[in-house]
Short mmCIF file of C-alpha atoms in Angstrom, two decimals:
data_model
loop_
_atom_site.label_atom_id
_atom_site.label_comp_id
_atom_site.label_asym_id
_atom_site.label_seq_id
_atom_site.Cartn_x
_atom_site.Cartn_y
_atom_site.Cartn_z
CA UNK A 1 50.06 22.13 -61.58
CA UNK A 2 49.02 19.53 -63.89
CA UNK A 3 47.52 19.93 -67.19
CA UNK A 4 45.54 17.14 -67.50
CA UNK A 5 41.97 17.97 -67.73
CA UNK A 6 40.10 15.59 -65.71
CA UNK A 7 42.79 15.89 -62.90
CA UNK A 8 41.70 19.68 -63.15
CA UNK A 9 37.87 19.34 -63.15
CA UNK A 10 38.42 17.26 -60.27
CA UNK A 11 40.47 19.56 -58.62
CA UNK A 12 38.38 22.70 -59.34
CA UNK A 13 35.93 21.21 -57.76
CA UNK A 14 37.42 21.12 -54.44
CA UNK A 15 37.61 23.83 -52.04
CA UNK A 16 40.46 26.47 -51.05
CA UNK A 17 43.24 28.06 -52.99
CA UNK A 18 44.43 24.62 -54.60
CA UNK A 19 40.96 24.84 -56.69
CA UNK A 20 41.06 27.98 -57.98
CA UNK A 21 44.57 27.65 -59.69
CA UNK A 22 43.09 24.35 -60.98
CA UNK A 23 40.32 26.53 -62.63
CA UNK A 24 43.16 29.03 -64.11
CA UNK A 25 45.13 26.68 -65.82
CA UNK A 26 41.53 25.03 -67.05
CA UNK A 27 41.02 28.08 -68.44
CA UNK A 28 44.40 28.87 -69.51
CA UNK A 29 43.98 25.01 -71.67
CA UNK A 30 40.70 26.56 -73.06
CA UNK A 31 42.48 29.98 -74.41
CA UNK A 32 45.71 28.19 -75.77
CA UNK A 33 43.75 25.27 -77.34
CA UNK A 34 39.89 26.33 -78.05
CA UNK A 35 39.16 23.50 -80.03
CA UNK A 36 39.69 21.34 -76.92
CA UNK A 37 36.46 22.55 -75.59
CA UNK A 38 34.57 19.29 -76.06
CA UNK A 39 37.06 17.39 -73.61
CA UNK A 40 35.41 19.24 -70.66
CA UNK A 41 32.48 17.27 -71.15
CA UNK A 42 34.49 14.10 -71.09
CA UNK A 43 36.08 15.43 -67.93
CA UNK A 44 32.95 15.75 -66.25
CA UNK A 45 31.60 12.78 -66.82
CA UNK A 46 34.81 10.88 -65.94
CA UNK A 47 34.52 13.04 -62.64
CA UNK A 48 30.86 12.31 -62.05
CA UNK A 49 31.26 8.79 -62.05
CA UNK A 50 30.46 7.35 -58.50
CA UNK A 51 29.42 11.05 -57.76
CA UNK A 52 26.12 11.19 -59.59
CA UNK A 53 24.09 12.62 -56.68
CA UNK A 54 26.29 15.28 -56.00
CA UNK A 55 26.69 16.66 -59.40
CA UNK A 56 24.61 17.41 -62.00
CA UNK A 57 24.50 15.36 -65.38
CA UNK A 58 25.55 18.13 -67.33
CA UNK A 59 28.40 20.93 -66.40
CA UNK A 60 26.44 23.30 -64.31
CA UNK A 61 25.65 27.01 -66.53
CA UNK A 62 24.98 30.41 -64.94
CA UNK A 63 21.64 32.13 -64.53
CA UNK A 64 23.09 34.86 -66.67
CA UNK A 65 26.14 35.11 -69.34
CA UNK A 66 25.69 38.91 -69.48
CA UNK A 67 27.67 40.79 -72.62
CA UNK A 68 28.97 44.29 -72.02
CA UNK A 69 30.19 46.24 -75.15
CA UNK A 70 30.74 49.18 -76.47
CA UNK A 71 33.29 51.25 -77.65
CA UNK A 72 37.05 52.20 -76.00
CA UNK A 73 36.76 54.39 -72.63
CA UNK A 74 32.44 54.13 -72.65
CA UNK A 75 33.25 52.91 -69.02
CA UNK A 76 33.17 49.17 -69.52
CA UNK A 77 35.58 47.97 -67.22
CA UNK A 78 34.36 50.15 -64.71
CA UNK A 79 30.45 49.35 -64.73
CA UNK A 80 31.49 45.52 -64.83
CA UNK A 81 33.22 46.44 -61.54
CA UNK A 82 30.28 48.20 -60.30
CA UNK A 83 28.08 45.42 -61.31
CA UNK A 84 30.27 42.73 -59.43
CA UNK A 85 30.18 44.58 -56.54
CA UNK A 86 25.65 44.92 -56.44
CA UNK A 87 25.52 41.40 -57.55
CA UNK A 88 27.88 40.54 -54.64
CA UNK A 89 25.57 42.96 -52.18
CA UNK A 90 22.21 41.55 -53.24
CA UNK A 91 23.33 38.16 -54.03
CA UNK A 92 25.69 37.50 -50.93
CA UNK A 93 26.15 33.61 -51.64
CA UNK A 94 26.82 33.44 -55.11
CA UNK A 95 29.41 33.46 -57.46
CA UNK A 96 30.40 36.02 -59.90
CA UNK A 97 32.61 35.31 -62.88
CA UNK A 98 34.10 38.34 -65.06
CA UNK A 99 35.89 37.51 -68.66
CA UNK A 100 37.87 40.68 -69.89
CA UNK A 101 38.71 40.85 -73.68
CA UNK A 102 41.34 43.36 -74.91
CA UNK A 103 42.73 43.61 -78.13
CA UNK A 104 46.31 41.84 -78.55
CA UNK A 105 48.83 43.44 -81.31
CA UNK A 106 48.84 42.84 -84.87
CA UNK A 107 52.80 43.47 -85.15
CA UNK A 108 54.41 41.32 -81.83
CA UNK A 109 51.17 39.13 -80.79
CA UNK A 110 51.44 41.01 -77.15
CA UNK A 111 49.07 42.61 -75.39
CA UNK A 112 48.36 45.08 -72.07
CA UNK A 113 45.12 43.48 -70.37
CA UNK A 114 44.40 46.37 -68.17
CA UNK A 115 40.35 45.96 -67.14
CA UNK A 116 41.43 44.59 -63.96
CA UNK A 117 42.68 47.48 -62.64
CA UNK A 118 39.21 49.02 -62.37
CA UNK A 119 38.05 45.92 -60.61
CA UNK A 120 41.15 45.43 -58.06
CA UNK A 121 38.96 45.39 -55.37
CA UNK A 122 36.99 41.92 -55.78
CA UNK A 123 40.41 40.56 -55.43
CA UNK A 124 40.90 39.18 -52.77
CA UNK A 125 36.71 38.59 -52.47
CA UNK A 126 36.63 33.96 -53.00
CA UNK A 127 33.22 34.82 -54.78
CA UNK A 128 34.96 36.86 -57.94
CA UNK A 129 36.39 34.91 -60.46
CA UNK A 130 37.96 37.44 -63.11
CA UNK A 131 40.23 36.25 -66.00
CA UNK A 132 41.27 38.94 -68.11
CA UNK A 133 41.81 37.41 -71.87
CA UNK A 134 43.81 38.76 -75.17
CA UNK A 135 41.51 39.18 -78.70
CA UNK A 136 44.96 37.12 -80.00
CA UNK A 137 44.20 38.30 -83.22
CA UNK A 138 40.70 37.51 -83.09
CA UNK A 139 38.50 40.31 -84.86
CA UNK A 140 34.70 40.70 -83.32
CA UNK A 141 35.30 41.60 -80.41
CA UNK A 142 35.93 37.80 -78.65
CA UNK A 143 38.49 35.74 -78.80
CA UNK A 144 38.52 32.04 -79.81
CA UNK A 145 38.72 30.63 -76.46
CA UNK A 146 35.90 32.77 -74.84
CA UNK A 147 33.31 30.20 -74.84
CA UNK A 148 35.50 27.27 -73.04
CA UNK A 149 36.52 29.81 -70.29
CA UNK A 150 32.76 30.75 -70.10
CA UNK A 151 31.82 26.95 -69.54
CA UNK A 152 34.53 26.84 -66.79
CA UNK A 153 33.21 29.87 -65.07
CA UNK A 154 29.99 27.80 -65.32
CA UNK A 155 32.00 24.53 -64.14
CA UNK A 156 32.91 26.22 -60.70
CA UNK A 157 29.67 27.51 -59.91
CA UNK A 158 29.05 31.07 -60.65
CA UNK A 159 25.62 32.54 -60.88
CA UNK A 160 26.25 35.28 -62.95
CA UNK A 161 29.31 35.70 -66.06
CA UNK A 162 29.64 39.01 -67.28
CA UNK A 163 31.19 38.80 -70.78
CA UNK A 164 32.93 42.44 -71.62
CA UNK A 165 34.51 42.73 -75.01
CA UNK A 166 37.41 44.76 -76.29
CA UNK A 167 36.44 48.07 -76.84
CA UNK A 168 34.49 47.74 -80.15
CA UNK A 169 33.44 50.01 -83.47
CA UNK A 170 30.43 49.71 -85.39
CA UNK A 171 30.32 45.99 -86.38
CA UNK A 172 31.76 43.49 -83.87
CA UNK A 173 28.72 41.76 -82.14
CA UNK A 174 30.11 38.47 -81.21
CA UNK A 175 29.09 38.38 -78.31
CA UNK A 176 25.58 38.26 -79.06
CA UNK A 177 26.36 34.15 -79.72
CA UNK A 178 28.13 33.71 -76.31
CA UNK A 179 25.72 36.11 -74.07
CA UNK A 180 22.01 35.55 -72.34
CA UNK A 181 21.27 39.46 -72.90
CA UNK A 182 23.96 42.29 -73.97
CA UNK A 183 24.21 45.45 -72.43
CA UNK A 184 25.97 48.30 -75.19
CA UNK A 185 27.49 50.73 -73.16
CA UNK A 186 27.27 54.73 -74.51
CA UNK A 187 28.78 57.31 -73.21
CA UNK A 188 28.00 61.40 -74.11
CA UNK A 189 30.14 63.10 -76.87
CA UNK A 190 30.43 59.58 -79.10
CA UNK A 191 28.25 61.08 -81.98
CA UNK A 192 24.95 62.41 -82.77
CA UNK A 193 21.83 60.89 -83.98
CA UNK A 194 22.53 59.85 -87.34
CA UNK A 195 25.15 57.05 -85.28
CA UNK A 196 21.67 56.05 -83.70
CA UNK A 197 20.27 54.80 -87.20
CA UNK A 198 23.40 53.15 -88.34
CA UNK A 199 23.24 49.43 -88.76
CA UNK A 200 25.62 46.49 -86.09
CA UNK A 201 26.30 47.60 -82.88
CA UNK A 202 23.25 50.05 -82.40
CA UNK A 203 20.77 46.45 -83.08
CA UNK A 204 22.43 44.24 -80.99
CA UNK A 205 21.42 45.67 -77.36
CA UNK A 206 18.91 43.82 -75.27
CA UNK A 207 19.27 46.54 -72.83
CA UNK A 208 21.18 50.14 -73.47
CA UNK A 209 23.10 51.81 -70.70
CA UNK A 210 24.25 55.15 -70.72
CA UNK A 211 27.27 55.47 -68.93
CA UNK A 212 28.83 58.82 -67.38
CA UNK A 213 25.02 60.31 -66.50
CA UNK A 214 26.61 62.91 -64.81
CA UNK A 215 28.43 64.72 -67.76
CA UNK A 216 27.20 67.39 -70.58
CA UNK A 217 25.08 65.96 -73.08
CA UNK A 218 23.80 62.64 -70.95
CA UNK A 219 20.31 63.50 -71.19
CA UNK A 220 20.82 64.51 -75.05
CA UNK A 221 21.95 61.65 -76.00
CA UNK A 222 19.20 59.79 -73.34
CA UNK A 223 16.76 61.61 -75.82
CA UNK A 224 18.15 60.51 -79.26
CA UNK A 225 18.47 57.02 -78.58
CA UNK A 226 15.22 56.94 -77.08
CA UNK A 227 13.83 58.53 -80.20
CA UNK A 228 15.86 56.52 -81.95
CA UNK A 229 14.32 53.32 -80.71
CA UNK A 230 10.93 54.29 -81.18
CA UNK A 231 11.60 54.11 -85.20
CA UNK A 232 12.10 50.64 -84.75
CA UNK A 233 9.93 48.73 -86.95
CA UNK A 234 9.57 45.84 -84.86
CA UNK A 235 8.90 46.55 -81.40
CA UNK A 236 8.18 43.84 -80.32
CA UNK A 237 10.98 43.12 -78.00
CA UNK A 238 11.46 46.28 -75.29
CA UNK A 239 14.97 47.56 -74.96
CA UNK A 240 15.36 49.59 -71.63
CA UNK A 241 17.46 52.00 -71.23
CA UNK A 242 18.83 53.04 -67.87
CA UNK A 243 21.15 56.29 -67.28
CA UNK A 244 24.04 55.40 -64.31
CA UNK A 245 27.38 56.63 -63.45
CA UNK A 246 29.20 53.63 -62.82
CA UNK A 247 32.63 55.85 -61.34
CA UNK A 248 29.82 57.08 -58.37
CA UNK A 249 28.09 53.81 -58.48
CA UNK A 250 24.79 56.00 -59.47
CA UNK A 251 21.51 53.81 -60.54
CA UNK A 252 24.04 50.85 -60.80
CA UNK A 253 21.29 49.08 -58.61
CA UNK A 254 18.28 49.84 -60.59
CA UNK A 255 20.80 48.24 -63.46
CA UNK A 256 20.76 45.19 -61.39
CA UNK A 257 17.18 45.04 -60.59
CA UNK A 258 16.40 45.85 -64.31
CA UNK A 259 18.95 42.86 -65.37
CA UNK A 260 17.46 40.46 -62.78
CA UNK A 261 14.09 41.16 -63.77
CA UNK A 262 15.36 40.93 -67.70
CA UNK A 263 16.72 37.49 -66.34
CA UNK A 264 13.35 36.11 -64.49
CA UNK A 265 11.48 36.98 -68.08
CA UNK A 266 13.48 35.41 -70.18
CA UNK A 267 15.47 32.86 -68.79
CA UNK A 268 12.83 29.98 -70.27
CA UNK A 269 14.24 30.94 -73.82
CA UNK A 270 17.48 30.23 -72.92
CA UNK A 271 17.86 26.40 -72.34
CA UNK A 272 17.10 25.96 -75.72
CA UNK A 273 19.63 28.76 -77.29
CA UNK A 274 22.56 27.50 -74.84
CA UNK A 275 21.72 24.25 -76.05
CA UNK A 276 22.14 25.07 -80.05
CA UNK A 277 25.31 27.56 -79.09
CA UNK A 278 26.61 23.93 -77.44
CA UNK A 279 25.87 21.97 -80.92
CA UNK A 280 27.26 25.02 -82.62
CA UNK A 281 30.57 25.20 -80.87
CA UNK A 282 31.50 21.41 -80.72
CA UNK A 283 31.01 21.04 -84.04
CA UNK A 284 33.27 23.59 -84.75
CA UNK A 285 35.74 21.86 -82.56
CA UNK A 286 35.40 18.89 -84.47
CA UNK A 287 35.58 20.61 -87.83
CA UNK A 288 38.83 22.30 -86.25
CA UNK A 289 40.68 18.95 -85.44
CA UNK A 290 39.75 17.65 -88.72
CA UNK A 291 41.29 20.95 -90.42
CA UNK A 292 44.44 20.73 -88.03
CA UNK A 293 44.97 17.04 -89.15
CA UNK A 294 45.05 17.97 -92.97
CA UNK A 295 47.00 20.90 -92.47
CA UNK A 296 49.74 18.68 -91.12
CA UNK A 297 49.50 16.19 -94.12
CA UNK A 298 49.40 18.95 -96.17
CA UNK A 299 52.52 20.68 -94.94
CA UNK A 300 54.67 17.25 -94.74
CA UNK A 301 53.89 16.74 -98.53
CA UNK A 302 54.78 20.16 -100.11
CA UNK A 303 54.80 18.43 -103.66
CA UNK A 304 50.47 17.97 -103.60
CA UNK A 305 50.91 22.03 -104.08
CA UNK A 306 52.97 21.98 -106.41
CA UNK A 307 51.41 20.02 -108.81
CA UNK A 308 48.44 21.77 -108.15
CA UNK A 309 50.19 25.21 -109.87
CA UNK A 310 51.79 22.96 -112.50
CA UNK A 311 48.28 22.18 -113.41
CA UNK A 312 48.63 18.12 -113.41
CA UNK A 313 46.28 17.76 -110.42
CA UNK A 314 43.25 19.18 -109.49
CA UNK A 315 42.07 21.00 -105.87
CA UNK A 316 39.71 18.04 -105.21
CA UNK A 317 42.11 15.38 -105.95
CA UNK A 318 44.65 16.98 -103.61
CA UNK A 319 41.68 16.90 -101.08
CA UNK A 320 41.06 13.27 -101.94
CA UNK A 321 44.65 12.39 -101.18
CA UNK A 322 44.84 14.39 -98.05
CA UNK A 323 41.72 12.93 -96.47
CA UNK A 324 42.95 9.23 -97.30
CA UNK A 325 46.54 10.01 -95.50
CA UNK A 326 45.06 11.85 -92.68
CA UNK A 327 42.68 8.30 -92.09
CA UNK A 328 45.99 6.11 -92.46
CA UNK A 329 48.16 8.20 -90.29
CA UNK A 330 45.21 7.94 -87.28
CA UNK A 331 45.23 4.67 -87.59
CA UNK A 332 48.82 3.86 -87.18
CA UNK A 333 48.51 6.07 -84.24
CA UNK B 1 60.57 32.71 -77.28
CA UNK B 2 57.62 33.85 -75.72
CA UNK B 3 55.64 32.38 -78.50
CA UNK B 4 54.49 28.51 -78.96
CA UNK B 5 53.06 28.53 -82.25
CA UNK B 6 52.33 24.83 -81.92
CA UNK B 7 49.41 25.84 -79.55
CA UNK B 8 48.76 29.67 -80.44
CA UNK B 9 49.38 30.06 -76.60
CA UNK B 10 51.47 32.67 -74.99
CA UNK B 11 53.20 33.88 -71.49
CA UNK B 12 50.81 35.71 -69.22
CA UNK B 13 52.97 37.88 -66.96
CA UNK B 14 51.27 40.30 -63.91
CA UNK B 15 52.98 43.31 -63.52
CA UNK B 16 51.59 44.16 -60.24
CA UNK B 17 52.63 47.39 -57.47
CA UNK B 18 52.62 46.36 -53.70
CA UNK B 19 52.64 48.83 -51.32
CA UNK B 20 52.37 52.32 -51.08
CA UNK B 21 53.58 54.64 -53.31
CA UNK B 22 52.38 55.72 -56.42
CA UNK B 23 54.76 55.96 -58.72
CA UNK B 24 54.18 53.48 -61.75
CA UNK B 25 56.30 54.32 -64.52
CA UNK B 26 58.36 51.88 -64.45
CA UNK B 27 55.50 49.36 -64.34
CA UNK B 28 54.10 50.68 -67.42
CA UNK B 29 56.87 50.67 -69.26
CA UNK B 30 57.99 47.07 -68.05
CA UNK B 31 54.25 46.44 -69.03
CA UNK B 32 54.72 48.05 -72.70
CA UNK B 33 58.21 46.16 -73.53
CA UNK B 34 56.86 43.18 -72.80
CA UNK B 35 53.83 43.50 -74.79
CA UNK B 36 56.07 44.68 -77.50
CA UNK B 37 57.74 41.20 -76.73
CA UNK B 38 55.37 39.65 -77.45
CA UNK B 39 54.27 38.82 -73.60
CA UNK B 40 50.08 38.50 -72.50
CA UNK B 41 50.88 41.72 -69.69
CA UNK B 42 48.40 41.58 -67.09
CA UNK B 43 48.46 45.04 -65.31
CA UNK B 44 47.16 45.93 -61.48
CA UNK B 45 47.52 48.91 -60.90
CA UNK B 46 49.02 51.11 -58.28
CA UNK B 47 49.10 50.98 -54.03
CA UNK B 48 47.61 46.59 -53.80
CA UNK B 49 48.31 44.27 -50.92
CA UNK B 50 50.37 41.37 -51.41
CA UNK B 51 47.36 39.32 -51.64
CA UNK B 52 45.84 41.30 -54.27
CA UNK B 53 48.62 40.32 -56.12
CA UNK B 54 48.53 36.46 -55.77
CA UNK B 55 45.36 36.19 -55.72
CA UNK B 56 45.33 37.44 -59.47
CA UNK B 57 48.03 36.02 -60.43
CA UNK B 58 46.32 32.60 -59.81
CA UNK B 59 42.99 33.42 -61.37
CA UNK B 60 44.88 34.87 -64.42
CA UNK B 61 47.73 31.45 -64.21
CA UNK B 62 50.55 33.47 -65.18
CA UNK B 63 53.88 32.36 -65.37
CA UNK B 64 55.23 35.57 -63.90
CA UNK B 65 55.20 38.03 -61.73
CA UNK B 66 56.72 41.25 -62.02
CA UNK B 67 57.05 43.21 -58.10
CA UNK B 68 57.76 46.78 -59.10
CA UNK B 69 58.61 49.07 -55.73
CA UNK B 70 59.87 52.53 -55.01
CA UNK B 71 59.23 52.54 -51.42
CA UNK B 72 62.21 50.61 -49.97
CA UNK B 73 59.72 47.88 -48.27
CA UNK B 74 60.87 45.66 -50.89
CA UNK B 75 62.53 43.08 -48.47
CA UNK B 76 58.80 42.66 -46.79
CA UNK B 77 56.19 42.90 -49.44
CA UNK B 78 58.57 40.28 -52.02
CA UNK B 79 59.07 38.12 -49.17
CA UNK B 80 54.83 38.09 -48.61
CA UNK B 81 54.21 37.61 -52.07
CA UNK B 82 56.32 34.61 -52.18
CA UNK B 83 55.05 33.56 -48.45
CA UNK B 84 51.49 33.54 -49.70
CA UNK B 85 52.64 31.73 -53.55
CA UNK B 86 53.55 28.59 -51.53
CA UNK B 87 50.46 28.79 -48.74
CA UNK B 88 48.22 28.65 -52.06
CA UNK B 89 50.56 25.93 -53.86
CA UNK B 90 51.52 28.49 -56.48
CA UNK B 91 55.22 28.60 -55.65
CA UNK B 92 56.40 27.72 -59.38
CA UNK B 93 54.95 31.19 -60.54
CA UNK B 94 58.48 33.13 -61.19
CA UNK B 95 58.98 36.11 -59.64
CA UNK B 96 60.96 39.22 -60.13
CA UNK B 97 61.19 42.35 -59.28
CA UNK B 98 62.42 45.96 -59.80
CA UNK B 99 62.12 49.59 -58.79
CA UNK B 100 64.47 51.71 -57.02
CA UNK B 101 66.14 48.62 -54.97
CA UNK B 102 69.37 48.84 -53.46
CA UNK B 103 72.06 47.01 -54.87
CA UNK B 104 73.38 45.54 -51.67
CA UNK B 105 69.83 44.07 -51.16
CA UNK B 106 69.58 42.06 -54.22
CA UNK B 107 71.34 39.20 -52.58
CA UNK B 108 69.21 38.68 -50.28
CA UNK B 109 66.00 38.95 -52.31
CA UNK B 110 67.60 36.40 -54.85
CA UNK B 111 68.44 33.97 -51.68
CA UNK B 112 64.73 34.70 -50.90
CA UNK B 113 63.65 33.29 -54.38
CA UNK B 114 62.87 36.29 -56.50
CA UNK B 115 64.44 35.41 -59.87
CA UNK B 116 65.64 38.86 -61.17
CA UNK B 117 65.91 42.39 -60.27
CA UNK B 118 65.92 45.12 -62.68
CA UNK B 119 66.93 48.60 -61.50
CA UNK B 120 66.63 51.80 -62.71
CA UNK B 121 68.09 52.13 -66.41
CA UNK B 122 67.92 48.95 -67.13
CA UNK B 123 68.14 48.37 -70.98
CA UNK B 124 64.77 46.60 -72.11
CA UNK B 125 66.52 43.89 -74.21
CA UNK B 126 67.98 42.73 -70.56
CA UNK B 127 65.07 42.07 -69.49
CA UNK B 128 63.32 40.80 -72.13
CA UNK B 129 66.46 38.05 -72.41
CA UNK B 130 66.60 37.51 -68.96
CA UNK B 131 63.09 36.76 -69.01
CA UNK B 132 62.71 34.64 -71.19
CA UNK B 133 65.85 32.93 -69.96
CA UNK B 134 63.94 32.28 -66.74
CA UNK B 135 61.17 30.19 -68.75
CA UNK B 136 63.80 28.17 -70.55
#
């Protein structure tokens, strides 16, 4: 398979077997190189051309990037897989895409991505895209390449993207920036009500689910956060919260119905925060190239550093310098 | 090496059990050495179908696949697996194997295309060097 990416837009366009490996290794170029994100909208454009009234102007996005987070063994994994499956039921003709996050090794770099094997059995279903991803080091839950596989997910046409992170403390809410709405999972016996009050994790929901209804101290802890909410000083926005089971598949479709309905309300916002996440993220790219180019300068000319500690140079002369080889080097190239 | 620093990217293996039994041991700890290895492991599960298999393997785009079988139907499950690599245009995926496999059968799974078999007691720095041997 090729890796060049306007070979693979065009290719994951297509249909049968041939396009979804071209949207693998699409995704696989996003993950290993995350500051390439910008070239997909070269791609598509060099794709488009000749084919304006078949596709849109801009890469297609999802009705819904949904988060789920929340902490190790709340049930994650295993509501996502309930949710693909009601999507797939009341939404027969449309796409779902699934992006996994687990946390990758701080000693080898490795990692175990295991959320598929709750979701095994959307397979072999054409209508489930899932790509299971590694934090690679990456703290907040994410990891740097999230957002391109996200647009590719978008790129072959799924209606719904369910974003779930690793399994997260009190204080990684990343994917508030990549997410429509988040859903923070709970489960009973996590802690009482004075984890209700604390600040990070507990703000970030757009809609609470508590997960494992069926076991001691459910409605408790249904209780406490509702009690909890209703301190909120701004209440402006209503946060539901809906009890399910997601190992029985209990309530999972009032989940749906609630998130659909969530969807229908607020979907007019979102044009205009997808469109500030898009500034937002190629801008990073940019500042990312830039950073990789002056890294290399800086590595090829270990002396700038050491003049720097000898105290003959200064920080922003070394800067200087760096920027003025980094512009001659590009334009030998 | 299993690492390219030059990109930050790494090898995504799929560990994945075909057929029927249950017993998944072995898969985990194939699954553990090679995260320790510094290896993206993407695990299955027990009891899938052949197409189970590929199918993820192609959504994830590994570079591996790791067959691991206790049941004996090893000649007929591999042989699907690589059957339905090349009906999808996958065939470059590597893939090997392992379990409790009879030694006279290797042969014929190698002739078949599967790149490696590990058996039981295998030391893990065999298989991490044949691995990455495979990807040289």
């Amino acid at each position: 398979m090729t890796n060049d990416l306007i070979q693979l837009v065009d290719i994951a366009l297509k249909d049968g077997p041939i396009s979804v490996r071209a949207a693998g290794r699409l995704m696989s170029l996003m993950e290993d190189q995350p500051w390439r994100l910008p070239e997909l909208f070269h791609a598509w454009a060099a794709v488009r051309q000749g084919r304006e009234d078949e596709l849109s102007e801009q890469i297609p996005m999802p009705r819904l990037f949904l988060g789920i987070t929340g902490a190790p063994g709340s049930g994650k994994s295993t509501m996502t897989d309930a949710l693909v499956g009601e999507y797939r039921e009341k939404h027969p003709d449309k796409k779902v895409g699934v992006i996994a996050v687990d946390p990758s090794s701080p000693f080898t770099g490795g990692s175990v991505l295991g959320d598929r094997v709750r979701m095994m059995r959307h397979a072999t279903d054409s209508n489930v895209f899932i790509r299971s991803l590694s934090a690679r080091g990456h703290l907040g839950g994410l990891t740097l390449g999230v957002k391109g596989v996200a647009r590719v997910m978008g790129l072959i046409g799924c209606d719904v993207v369910i974003i779930e992170t690793v399994g997260v403390g009190q204080s990684e809410v990343e994917v508030t920036q990549v997410a429509d709405l988040v859903t923070v999972v709970l489960a009973p016996g996590q802690g009482d009500s004075i984890q209700m009050l604390k600040a990070g994790l507990m703000e970030i929901a757009d809609l609470y689910v508590i997960n494992k209804m069926d076991r001691e101290g459910s409605a408790q802890l249904h209780t406490q956060l509702l009690s909890s909410l209703n301190l909120s000083f701004d209440k402006k926005e209503v946060t539901d919260v809906q009890l399910v089971s997601a190992t029985d598949k209990t309530n999972i479709d009032q989940l749906v119905d609630l998130l659909d309905k969530r969807t229908s309300e607020q979907s007019s916002d979102w044009p205009a925060l997808r469109e500030k996440r898009m500034y937002a993220d190629v801008s990073e790219s940019v500042l990312d190239q830039a950073r990789m180019l002056l890294a290399g300068e800086l590595r090829t000319n270990p002396d700038l550093t050491k003049q720097i500690i000898e105290g003959t140079v200064t920080v922003h002369d070394v800067a200087q310098v760096l920027l003025e080889k980094a512009c001659d080097s590009t334009q030998e190239v | 090496m299993s690492d390219s620093t030059a990109t930050g990217a790494k090898v995504r293996v799929l560990i994945g059990k075909p057929g029927l039994d249950g017993h998944d041991r072995g898969a985990k700890y194939v699954a553990h050495i090679l995260r320790d290895a510094g290896f993206e492991v993407i695990y299955t599960g027990i009891r899938r179908t052949p197409e189970q298999i590929v199918d993820a393997a192609i959504q994830e785009d590994v570079k591996m696949i790791g067959l691991s079988l206790l049941s004996g139907a090893h000649n007929t499950l591999f042989k699907r697996v690589l059957d339905l690599l090349k009906e999808k245009g996958a065939e470059d995926i590597i893939v090997f194997g392992g379990g409790t496999i009879p030694p006279d059968d290797v042969p014929g799974l190698e002739a078949m295309g599967i790149k490696a078999v590990f058996g039981p007691g295998t030391p893990a720095k065999e298989i991490v060097d044949t691995l990455n041997s495979c990807l040289a």
